XYZ file of C-alpha atoms in Angstrom:
166
model
C 96.782 -180.361 -117.979
C 98.385 -177.003 -117.606
C 101.510 -176.451 -119.712
C 103.457 -174.808 -116.839
C 103.468 -177.974 -114.744
C 105.423 -180.025 -117.306
C 108.302 -177.513 -117.481
C 109.373 -178.336 -113.905
C 109.474 -182.030 -114.757
C 111.854 -181.450 -117.685
C 114.059 -179.303 -115.450
C 114.355 -182.209 -112.974
C 115.439 -184.541 -115.778
C 118.102 -182.078 -116.904
C 119.420 -181.788 -113.324
C 119.560 -185.577 -113.012
C 121.381 -185.831 -116.344
C 123.979 -183.265 -115.246
C 124.484 -185.121 -111.940
C 125.019 -188.456 -113.724
C 127.444 -186.850 -116.183
C 129.443 -185.377 -113.290
C 129.548 -188.746 -111.546
C 130.648 -190.462 -114.764
C 133.439 -187.931 -115.308
C 134.643 -188.381 -111.721
C 134.778 -192.164 -112.131
C 136.559 -191.832 -115.495
C 139.170 -189.483 -113.962
C 139.787 -191.930 -111.105
C 140.219 -194.838 -113.527
C 142.622 -192.755 -115.617
C 144.694 -191.766 -112.552
C 144.942 -195.423 -111.531
C 146.053 -196.399 -115.039
C 148.721 -193.673 -114.997
C 150.012 -194.855 -111.606
C 150.142 -198.478 -112.812
C 152.141 -197.330 -115.840
C 154.587 -195.499 -113.586
C 154.912 -198.606 -111.414
C 155.846 -200.664 -114.491
C 158.415 -198.037 -115.445
C 159.827 -198.008 -111.893
C 160.192 -201.795 -111.977
C 161.978 -201.613 -115.325
C 164.365 -198.837 -114.240
C 165.008 -200.547 -110.896
C 165.991 -203.735 -112.723
C 168.323 -201.730 -114.983
C 170.045 -200.303 -111.906
C 170.295 -203.802 -110.402
C 171.824 -205.214 -113.604
C 174.285 -202.294 -113.824
C 175.386 -202.809 -110.210
C 175.728 -206.551 -110.876
C 177.868 -205.973 -113.979
C 180.079 -203.544 -112.102
C 180.442 -205.984 -109.197
C 181.111 -208.989 -111.436
C 183.895 -207.192 -113.333
C 186.861 -208.674 -111.468
C 189.980 -206.668 -110.766
C 193.524 -207.922 -110.387
C 193.637 -210.682 -107.824
C 189.957 -211.539 -108.328
C 188.786 -208.601 -106.210
C 185.153 -207.616 -106.657
C 183.620 -204.428 -105.358
C 180.437 -202.438 -105.574
C 180.457 -198.931 -107.074
C 180.921 -196.000 -104.712
C 178.952 -193.571 -106.929
C 176.561 -193.531 -109.862
C 179.393 -192.085 -111.954
C 181.155 -195.464 -111.700
C 178.128 -197.058 -113.349
C 178.115 -194.487 -116.156
C 181.837 -194.867 -116.826
C 183.839 -197.695 -115.273
C 187.414 -196.390 -115.135
C 188.770 -199.657 -113.679
C 189.078 -201.121 -117.165
C 190.786 -199.713 -120.263
C 188.535 -198.020 -122.788
C 184.961 -196.976 -122.226
C 182.836 -199.408 -120.251
C 179.317 -198.335 -119.326
C 177.153 -200.396 -117.024
C 174.315 -197.852 -117.109
C 173.426 -195.614 -120.033
C 172.205 -192.682 -117.921
C 170.808 -191.845 -114.489
C 167.101 -192.251 -115.037
C 164.336 -190.058 -113.668
C 162.326 -191.666 -110.874
C 158.882 -192.110 -112.487
C 157.126 -191.781 -109.136
C 158.665 -188.400 -108.203
C 159.630 -187.150 -111.700
C 163.074 -186.253 -110.336
C 166.504 -187.717 -111.183
C 167.075 -188.370 -107.469
C 167.208 -191.873 -106.032
C 167.500 -193.285 -102.563
C 170.742 -195.207 -102.303
C 171.205 -198.508 -100.432
C 174.789 -198.803 -99.216
C 176.841 -201.499 -97.528
C 180.275 -200.485 -96.227
C 180.024 -197.176 -98.087
C 179.379 -198.845 -101.453
C 176.176 -198.720 -103.535
C 174.378 -202.073 -103.550
C 170.985 -200.788 -104.693
C 168.532 -197.962 -105.217
C 164.962 -197.112 -104.309
C 162.400 -194.460 -105.179
C 162.017 -191.468 -102.860
C 158.203 -191.592 -103.118
C 156.110 -192.234 -100.027
C 152.954 -193.020 -102.047
C 151.162 -196.327 -101.493
C 151.868 -198.798 -104.318
C 148.918 -200.285 -106.163
C 150.860 -203.462 -106.953
C 151.202 -205.525 -103.782
C 151.823 -209.033 -105.133
C 152.539 -210.978 -108.317
C 156.146 -209.842 -108.681
C 158.814 -211.771 -110.570
C 161.139 -213.941 -108.483
C 163.939 -211.355 -108.334
C 161.479 -208.727 -107.041
C 159.688 -210.899 -104.485
C 161.011 -208.646 -101.698
C 158.723 -205.854 -103.003
C 155.602 -207.733 -101.943
C 153.308 -206.008 -99.440
C 155.287 -202.749 -99.108
C 153.461 -199.645 -97.884
C 155.370 -197.103 -100.008
C 157.520 -197.017 -103.123
C 160.555 -195.993 -101.041
C 160.477 -199.551 -99.634
C 160.868 -201.064 -103.113
C 164.601 -201.851 -102.932
C 166.411 -202.831 -106.128
C 169.613 -204.382 -104.772
C 172.229 -206.819 -106.060
C 171.996 -209.649 -105.334
C 168.191 -209.515 -104.997
C 168.303 -211.362 -101.640
C 171.016 -209.081 -100.174
C 168.661 -207.498 -97.631
C 167.696 -210.976 -96.386
C 171.400 -211.775 -95.991
C 171.888 -208.567 -93.983
C 168.876 -209.379 -91.791
C 170.309 -212.866 -91.201
C 173.700 -211.364 -90.228
C 175.563 -212.921 -93.168
C 176.481 -209.471 -94.560
C 177.233 -206.495 -92.319
C 175.471 -203.243 -93.305
C 177.263 -199.902 -93.516
């Protein structure tokens, strides 16, 4: 056989190898992006629960006459001036892991903050398998629909007409 004919065959193998390497890198990048988004979802769930707990603590702190109220600003969660001394229900205003901004959508009833949500319109990967308090997050089409409210069934109460929205 002529030596020149085998050189083209090796060239084809090199081209195939480069194509497979490119495909492998593309798949690896997609898997990595999915893992990063799942990590951000976990962080969003954790931060959302912290907001819910802070709102609950603020609400459950009774005033004179047994009056309970929701906060009217995030500042009230950082420093509750209704009680003597320093009382913090929330350590800081967290950054939304989905948007990387310290801005949150606010859920209000009668002008008071009852919950928060992300401002992201991305499609969540997690669609099911939530804990009981987050069952209302199931099947949502964007992170902005993940509402972290206190009590967790508040939106169901509003839909049923038990609580009047703002």
